[in-house]
Coordinates of C-alpha atoms in Angstrom, one line a residue:
M1 CA -3.2 -49.0 -39.6
Q2 CA -5.5 -50.6 -36.7
S3 CA -8.5 -51.1 -39.0
A4 CA -6.4 -52.9 -41.3
I5 CA -5.3 -55.4 -37.9
S6 CA -7.7 -58.7 -38.8
K7 CA -9.5 -60.4 -35.5
A8 CA -7.5 -63.5 -35.5
T9 CA -4.1 -60.7 -35.6
L10 CA -5.7 -58.9 -32.1
G11 CA -6.2 -61.8 -30.8
R12 CA -2.6 -62.7 -30.6
L13 CA -1.3 -59.4 -30.0
P14 CA -1.9 -59.4 -26.3
T15 CA 0.0 -62.9 -26.1
Y16 CA 2.9 -60.6 -27.6
L17 CA 2.6 -58.1 -25.4
R18 CA 2.6 -60.5 -22.4
Y19 CA 5.7 -62.0 -23.4
L20 CA 7.6 -58.4 -24.4
E21 CA 6.6 -57.1 -20.7
N22 CA 8.8 -60.6 -19.6
I23 CA 11.9 -59.7 -21.0
S24 CA 15.0 -57.1 -20.9
S25 CA 16.8 -57.2 -24.1
E26 CA 17.0 -53.7 -25.6
H27 CA 15.8 -55.3 -29.2
I28 CA 13.9 -58.7 -29.9
S29 CA 14.0 -60.3 -33.4
A30 CA 10.5 -62.0 -34.9
P31 CA 12.0 -65.5 -35.3
A32 CA 13.2 -65.1 -31.1
I33 CA 9.4 -64.1 -30.8
A34 CA 8.1 -66.6 -32.9
R35 CA 10.1 -69.2 -31.1
A36 CA 9.4 -67.9 -27.3
L37 CA 5.8 -68.7 -28.7
G38 CA 5.1 -71.6 -30.4
L39 CA 4.3 -69.9 -33.5
G40 CA 5.2 -69.7 -36.9
E41 CA 7.7 -66.8 -37.9
V42 CA 5.7 -66.2 -41.2
L43 CA 2.6 -65.4 -38.6
V44 CA 4.7 -63.2 -36.3
R45 CA 6.7 -61.3 -39.3
K46 CA 3.2 -60.7 -40.5
D47 CA 1.3 -59.5 -37.0
L48 CA 3.8 -56.8 -35.7
S49 CA 4.0 -55.5 -39.5
L50 CA 0.7 -54.4 -39.3
V51 CA 1.2 -52.8 -35.8
C52 CA 4.5 -51.1 -36.0
G53 CA 6.2 -52.3 -39.8
K54 CA 9.1 -54.1 -40.7
G55 CA 12.1 -54.9 -37.8
K56 CA 15.0 -53.6 -39.0
P57 CA 17.9 -56.3 -40.4
K58 CA 19.6 -57.9 -37.5
T59 CA 18.3 -55.6 -34.6
G60 CA 14.8 -56.6 -35.2
Y61 CA 12.0 -54.5 -33.2
A62 CA 13.2 -52.2 -30.2
T63 CA 11.3 -54.1 -27.6
D64 CA 10.0 -50.0 -25.7
A65 CA 9.0 -49.1 -29.4
L66 CA 7.4 -52.5 -30.2
K67 CA 5.5 -53.1 -26.9
A68 CA 4.2 -48.8 -27.3
S69 CA 2.4 -50.2 -30.2
L70 CA 1.1 -53.0 -29.4
R71 CA 0.0 -51.1 -26.7
T72 CA -1.7 -48.0 -29.3
A73 CA -3.5 -51.4 -31.6
L74 CA -5.2 -53.0 -28.2
G75 CA -6.4 -49.4 -27.4
V76 CA -4.9 -50.0 -23.7
N77 CA -3.5 -46.3 -23.6
N78 CA -6.7 -45.2 -22.5
V79 CA -8.9 -47.2 -19.7
T80 CA -12.6 -47.0 -20.4
P81 CA -14.9 -47.7 -18.3
A82 CA -17.0 -51.1 -18.3
V83 CA -19.9 -51.9 -16.6
L84 CA -21.2 -55.5 -15.8
V85 CA -24.8 -56.7 -15.2
G86 CA -25.5 -60.2 -13.5
A87 CA -23.3 -60.0 -9.9
G88 CA -23.9 -63.9 -9.8
K89 CA -20.6 -65.5 -9.9
L90 CA -19.5 -65.5 -13.2
G91 CA -20.1 -61.9 -12.6
T92 CA -18.2 -61.4 -9.4
A93 CA -15.5 -63.6 -10.7
L94 CA -14.7 -61.3 -13.9
M95 CA -14.8 -58.1 -11.3
D96 CA -12.6 -59.5 -9.3
Y97 CA -10.0 -60.0 -12.3
R98 CA -7.0 -57.3 -12.1
G99 CA -5.8 -57.8 -15.7
F100 CA -8.5 -56.1 -17.5
R101 CA -6.8 -52.5 -16.7
D102 CA -3.7 -54.2 -18.6
Y103 CA -5.8 -53.9 -21.6
G104 CA -7.6 -50.8 -21.5
M105 CA -11.0 -51.9 -19.5
E106 CA -12.3 -50.9 -16.2
I107 CA -15.2 -52.7 -14.4
I108 CA -16.4 -49.8 -12.2
A109 CA -19.5 -51.1 -11.5
A110 CA -21.8 -53.6 -11.8
F111 CA -25.4 -53.7 -11.6
D112 CA -28.3 -56.9 -10.5
K113 CA -31.7 -57.0 -11.0
D114 CA -31.6 -58.4 -7.0
A115 CA -29.5 -55.3 -5.7
E116 CA -32.6 -53.9 -4.0
K117 CA -29.7 -51.8 -2.0
S118 CA -26.8 -50.8 -3.0
R119 CA -23.8 -53.3 -2.2
I120 CA -20.3 -54.0 -2.6
A121 CA -18.6 -56.6 -4.5
S122 CA -15.1 -57.3 -5.7
G123 CA -14.5 -54.0 -4.2
K124 CA -16.7 -52.3 -6.8
P125 CA -20.0 -51.1 -6.4
V126 CA -23.6 -52.9 -7.6
Y127 CA -26.8 -51.2 -8.2
S128 CA -30.3 -52.2 -9.1
M129 CA -30.9 -51.9 -12.6
D130 CA -33.3 -49.2 -12.2
Q131 CA -30.0 -47.1 -11.8
L132 CA -28.3 -48.4 -15.0
R133 CA -29.1 -45.5 -17.6
R134 CA -28.2 -42.9 -15.2
F135 CA -25.3 -44.6 -14.3
C136 CA -23.7 -45.3 -17.8
Q137 CA -24.8 -41.5 -18.9
M138 CA -23.3 -39.6 -16.1
Q139 CA -19.8 -41.9 -16.5
D140 CA -19.8 -41.8 -20.3
V141 CA -19.3 -45.8 -20.5
K142 CA -19.3 -47.2 -23.2
I143 CA -18.6 -51.1 -22.5
G144 CA -21.4 -53.0 -21.0
I145 CA -20.6 -57.1 -20.0
I146 CA -23.2 -59.5 -19.8
T147 CA -23.1 -62.3 -16.7
V148 CA -27.2 -62.9 -17.0
P149 CA -29.1 -66.4 -17.8
A150 CA -30.2 -66.8 -21.2
N151 CA -34.0 -65.9 -20.4
A152 CA -32.6 -62.1 -19.4
A153 CA -30.0 -61.6 -21.9
Q154 CA -31.9 -59.6 -25.0
S155 CA -33.4 -57.9 -22.1
V156 CA -30.4 -56.3 -20.8
C157 CA -28.7 -56.2 -23.6
D158 CA -31.6 -53.7 -25.2
Q159 CA -31.1 -52.0 -21.7
L160 CA -27.7 -51.3 -22.0
I161 CA -27.7 -49.7 -25.5
A162 CA -30.5 -48.0 -24.6
S163 CA -27.9 -46.7 -22.1
G164 CA -25.6 -45.0 -24.4
I165 CA -23.6 -48.4 -24.8
E166 CA -21.2 -49.3 -27.9
A167 CA -20.0 -52.7 -27.5
V168 CA -21.2 -55.4 -25.6
W169 CA -19.6 -58.3 -24.1
N170 CA -21.9 -61.1 -23.7
F171 CA -21.0 -64.4 -21.4
S172 CA -24.7 -65.3 -21.4
P173 CA -25.3 -68.6 -23.8
V174 CA -27.4 -66.5 -26.5
T175 CA -27.9 -65.3 -30.0
L176 CA -27.6 -61.4 -29.0
K177 CA -30.1 -59.3 -31.6
I178 CA -28.1 -55.4 -31.7
P179 CA -28.2 -52.4 -33.9
Q180 CA -25.7 -51.8 -36.4
G181 CA -22.6 -49.8 -35.1
I182 CA -22.9 -51.5 -32.0
A183 CA -20.1 -54.1 -31.0
L184 CA -20.4 -57.5 -29.9
Q185 CA -18.5 -60.3 -28.6
N186 CA -19.4 -63.6 -28.1
E187 CA -17.8 -65.5 -25.0
N188 CA -19.4 -69.3 -25.0
L189 CA -17.9 -71.0 -22.7
A190 CA -20.2 -74.4 -23.1
L191 CA -19.1 -74.1 -26.5
S192 CA -15.6 -73.4 -25.4
L193 CA -15.8 -76.7 -23.0
A194 CA -17.4 -78.9 -25.9
H195 CA -14.3 -77.5 -27.8
L196 CA -12.5 -79.3 -25.0
H197 CA -13.9 -82.7 -24.9
S198 CA -13.6 -83.2 -28.7
M199 CA -10.2 -82.5 -29.1
Q200 CA -9.2 -85.0 -26.0
I201 CA -11.6 -88.3 -28.1
D202 CA -9.5 -89.6 -31.1

């Protein structure tokens, strides 16, 4: 079922889950969720039908069962280890964030070209780049996060893939070249900021 879920729908599932985590009712309807989140009822029904089918007439969805279905769709029942490359300000901020584990990922270590000696940042070990491949293979790490300058991003990406990484989360402002079979998610912070500025202009 999860393969049929679009990227747009997957982007909304965490919002549904956060909302359901904060309600106490045993049942919840699609219209109630739509009103609470400011979304269209048809959209909510379509999203939830892809995750757990249709709700029952009058009662809607059993809240606990719906939460479980959302967690399964998001892959949060099993926590996947991740590594981060680039332990600067942005990288450290991401390591500080504790919410990733709620959505199935945990940063277990970071790597940096300036880490001549092992050190600790945000409670996580930071190693030199020459230890990346061995660490990823020993820990069976499948997710790599890139927070290095643009001119270093492709090289880091290549090293992550050579280390067995299957999914790359890229925060560097550059278009990466990756082989088929590797998942890539780009986060262009400058583009997002430009979008916000454009929304302020009438």
